CSV table of C-alpha atoms and ligand atoms in Angstrom, one decimal:
chain,number,residue,atom,x,y,z
A,6,VAL,CA,-0.6,-36.2,-33.5
A,7,THR,CA,3.0,-37.0,-34.2
A,8,ARG,CA,6.0,-35.2,-32.7
A,9,ALA,CA,6.8,-33.8,-36.2
A,10,THR,CA,3.3,-32.3,-36.5
A,11,THR,CA,3.6,-30.7,-33.0
A,12,ASP,CA,6.9,-29.1,-34.1
A,13,ALA,CA,5.3,-28.0,-37.4
A,14,HIS,CA,2.5,-26.2,-35.5
A,15,GLN,CA,4.9,-24.6,-33.1
A,16,LEU,CA,7.1,-23.3,-35.9
A,17,ALA,CA,4.1,-22.2,-38.0
A,18,GLY,CA,2.7,-20.3,-35.0
A,19,GLU,CA,6.1,-18.5,-34.5
A,20,ARG,CA,6.4,-17.7,-38.2
A,21,LEU,CA,2.9,-16.1,-38.3
A,22,ARG,CA,3.5,-14.1,-35.1
A,23,ALA,CA,6.7,-12.8,-36.8
A,24,ILE,CA,4.5,-11.3,-39.6
A,25,ASP,CA,1.8,-10.1,-37.1
A,26,GLN,CA,-0.7,-12.7,-38.1
A,27,ARG,CA,-2.7,-15.0,-35.9
A,28,TYR,CA,-2.4,-18.8,-36.1
A,29,THR,CA,-6.1,-19.3,-36.3
A,30,ALA,CA,-8.0,-22.6,-36.2
A,31,SER,CA,-8.4,-22.7,-40.0
A,32,ARG,CA,-4.8,-22.0,-40.6
A,33,ARG,CA,-3.9,-24.7,-38.1
A,34,ALA,CA,-6.3,-27.1,-39.9
A,35,LEU,CA,-4.5,-26.4,-43.2
A,36,VAL,CA,-1.1,-27.1,-41.8
A,37,GLU,CA,-2.6,-30.3,-40.3
A,38,ALA,CA,-4.0,-31.4,-43.7
A,39,LEU,CA,-0.7,-30.7,-45.4
A,40,ALA,CA,1.4,-32.5,-42.8
A,41,ARG,CA,-1.0,-35.5,-43.0
A,42,ALA,CA,-0.9,-35.7,-46.8
A,43,ALA,CA,3.0,-35.8,-47.0
A,44,ARG,CA,2.7,-34.7,-50.7
A,45,PRO,CA,1.7,-31.5,-52.5
A,46,VAL,CA,-2.1,-31.0,-52.2
A,47,SER,CA,-4.3,-29.1,-54.7
A,48,VAL,CA,-6.6,-26.2,-53.7
A,49,PRO,CA,-9.8,-28.3,-54.3
A,50,GLU,CA,-8.4,-31.1,-52.2
A,51,LEU,CA,-7.5,-28.6,-49.4
A,52,GLN,CA,-11.0,-27.2,-49.6
A,53,ARG,CA,-12.5,-30.7,-49.1
A,54,ALA,CA,-10.2,-31.3,-46.1
A,55,VAL,CA,-10.8,-27.9,-44.5
A,56,PRO,CA,-14.2,-26.7,-45.6
A,57,THR,CA,-14.0,-22.8,-45.8
A,58,ALA,CA,-15.1,-20.2,-48.3
A,59,THR,CA,-12.8,-20.1,-51.3
A,60,SER,CA,-11.8,-16.5,-50.6
A,61,SER,CA,-10.7,-17.3,-47.0
A,62,LEU,CA,-8.9,-20.4,-48.2
A,63,TYR,CA,-6.8,-18.3,-50.6
A,64,ARG,CA,-6.3,-15.6,-48.0
A,65,ASN,CA,-5.1,-18.2,-45.4
A,66,LEU,CA,-2.8,-19.8,-47.9
A,67,GLY,CA,-1.4,-16.4,-48.8
A,68,VAL,CA,-0.7,-15.6,-45.2
A,69,LEU,CA,0.9,-19.0,-44.6
A,70,GLU,CA,3.0,-18.5,-47.8
A,71,GLU,CA,4.1,-15.0,-46.7
A,72,GLY,CA,5.2,-16.5,-43.3
A,73,GLY,CA,7.2,-19.2,-45.0
A,74,VAL,CA,5.0,-21.9,-43.6
A,75,VAL,CA,3.8,-23.3,-47.0
A,76,VAL,CA,5.1,-23.0,-50.5
A,77,ARG,CA,3.3,-23.3,-53.8
A,78,VAL,CA,4.5,-26.2,-55.9
A,79,ALA,CA,4.6,-26.0,-59.7
A,80,THR,CA,2.9,-29.0,-61.3
A,81,MET,CA,2.7,-30.4,-64.8
A,82,GLY,CA,-0.9,-29.0,-65.2
A,83,ASP,CA,-2.0,-25.6,-64.4
A,84,THR,CA,-3.6,-26.5,-61.0
A,85,GLY,CA,-1.3,-25.2,-58.3
A,86,CYS,CA,-0.5,-27.4,-55.3
A,87,TYR,CA,0.7,-26.4,-51.8
A,88,GLU,CA,3.0,-28.2,-49.3
A,89,LEU,CA,4.7,-27.3,-46.0
A,90,SER,CA,8.0,-25.5,-46.6
A,91,GLU,CA,11.2,-27.5,-46.2
A,92,ASP,CA,11.9,-25.8,-42.9
A,93,LEU,CA,8.8,-27.7,-41.6
A,94,ALA,CA,8.7,-30.8,-43.7
A,95,GLY,CA,12.4,-31.5,-44.4
A,96,HIS,CA,14.3,-31.5,-47.7
A,97,HIS,CA,12.8,-33.7,-50.4
A,98,HIS,CA,12.1,-33.8,-54.1
A,99,HIS,CA,9.0,-34.4,-56.3
A,100,LEU,CA,7.9,-37.0,-58.7
A,101,LEU,CA,5.7,-35.5,-61.4
A,102,CYS,CA,3.6,-37.6,-63.8
A,103,SER,CA,3.6,-36.2,-67.4
A,104,GLY,CA,0.4,-38.1,-68.1
A,105,CYS,CA,-2.1,-37.2,-65.3
A,106,GLY,CA,-0.2,-34.5,-63.5
A,107,ALA,CA,0.0,-36.4,-60.2
A,108,VAL,CA,2.7,-35.1,-57.8
A,109,GLU,CA,4.3,-37.0,-54.9
A,110,ASP,CA,7.2,-36.5,-52.6
A,111,VAL,CA,10.4,-38.6,-53.0
A,112,VAL,CA,13.3,-38.6,-50.6
A,113,VAL,CA,16.7,-38.9,-52.3
A,114,PRO,CA,19.3,-40.9,-50.3
A,115,GLU,CA,21.7,-38.7,-48.4
A,116,ALA,CA,24.7,-40.0,-50.4
A,117,VAL,CA,23.0,-38.9,-53.7
A,118,GLU,CA,22.1,-35.5,-52.1
A,119,ARG,CA,25.8,-35.0,-51.2
A,120,SER,CA,27.0,-35.9,-54.7
A,121,LEU,CA,24.4,-33.6,-56.2
A,122,ASP,CA,25.7,-30.7,-54.1
A,123,ARG,CA,29.3,-31.6,-55.0
A,124,ALA,CA,28.5,-31.6,-58.7
A,125,LEU,CA,26.3,-28.4,-58.6
A,126,GLY,CA,28.4,-26.3,-56.3
A,127,PRO,CA,31.2,-25.6,-58.9
A,128,ILE,CA,28.5,-24.9,-61.6
A,129,ALA,CA,26.9,-22.2,-59.4
A,130,ARG,CA,30.4,-20.9,-58.4
A,131,ARG,CA,31.4,-20.4,-62.1
A,132,ALA,CA,28.3,-18.3,-62.5
A,133,GLY,CA,29.3,-16.3,-59.4
A,134,TYR,CA,26.8,-17.9,-57.0
A,135,ALA,CA,27.4,-19.6,-53.7
A,136,LEU,CA,25.1,-22.6,-53.7
A,137,GLU,CA,22.6,-22.7,-50.8
A,138,HIS,CA,20.3,-25.5,-51.9
A,139,HIS,CA,18.7,-27.1,-54.9
A,140,ARG,CA,15.4,-28.1,-56.3
A,141,LEU,CA,15.0,-31.1,-58.6
A,142,ASP,CA,11.9,-32.7,-60.0
A,143,LEU,CA,11.7,-36.2,-61.4
A,144,ILE,CA,9.3,-36.4,-64.3
A,145,GLY,CA,7.9,-39.6,-65.6
A,146,ARG,CA,4.8,-41.8,-65.9
A,147,CYS,CA,3.0,-42.9,-62.8
A,148,ARG,CA,1.8,-46.5,-62.1
A,149,THR,CA,-1.6,-45.7,-63.5
A,150,CYS,CA,-0.4,-44.0,-66.7
A,151,ARG,CA,2.3,-46.5,-67.6
B,222,ZN,ZN1,-0.2,-40.4,-64.0
B,223,ZN,ZN1,18.0,-32.6,-52.8
């Protein structure tokens, strides 16, 4: 278990306590599986990694989502994926395959992140918003689909 995973568990436990929920063994196992994957994971994949009844899986994901521990990630297909929230996993972007719907994490170099915020800040300001952060997906064809 890496240091990062230990921190993720600690933060997840605190987040759930804040909404009066327990950080149970199956919720812990879900966080573990998501931390290990380091990319958005579909519900069927999560169910294989953490065998539980579908209803408890969705209930646990709902509680983790409410606590801000996990987020649902939109994909090209209609199968939803989940990942750890950026508070736990750090800021990153996603690569989406327009062919097979594969999703993976991609880290954008710090210099590019800074120029993105520099370019996007004024656009948000003109619309009356103070920019807090951004989301950006890169869509293309994966190695298999090319
Ligand atoms: Zn593909
Ligand atoms: Zn970014």
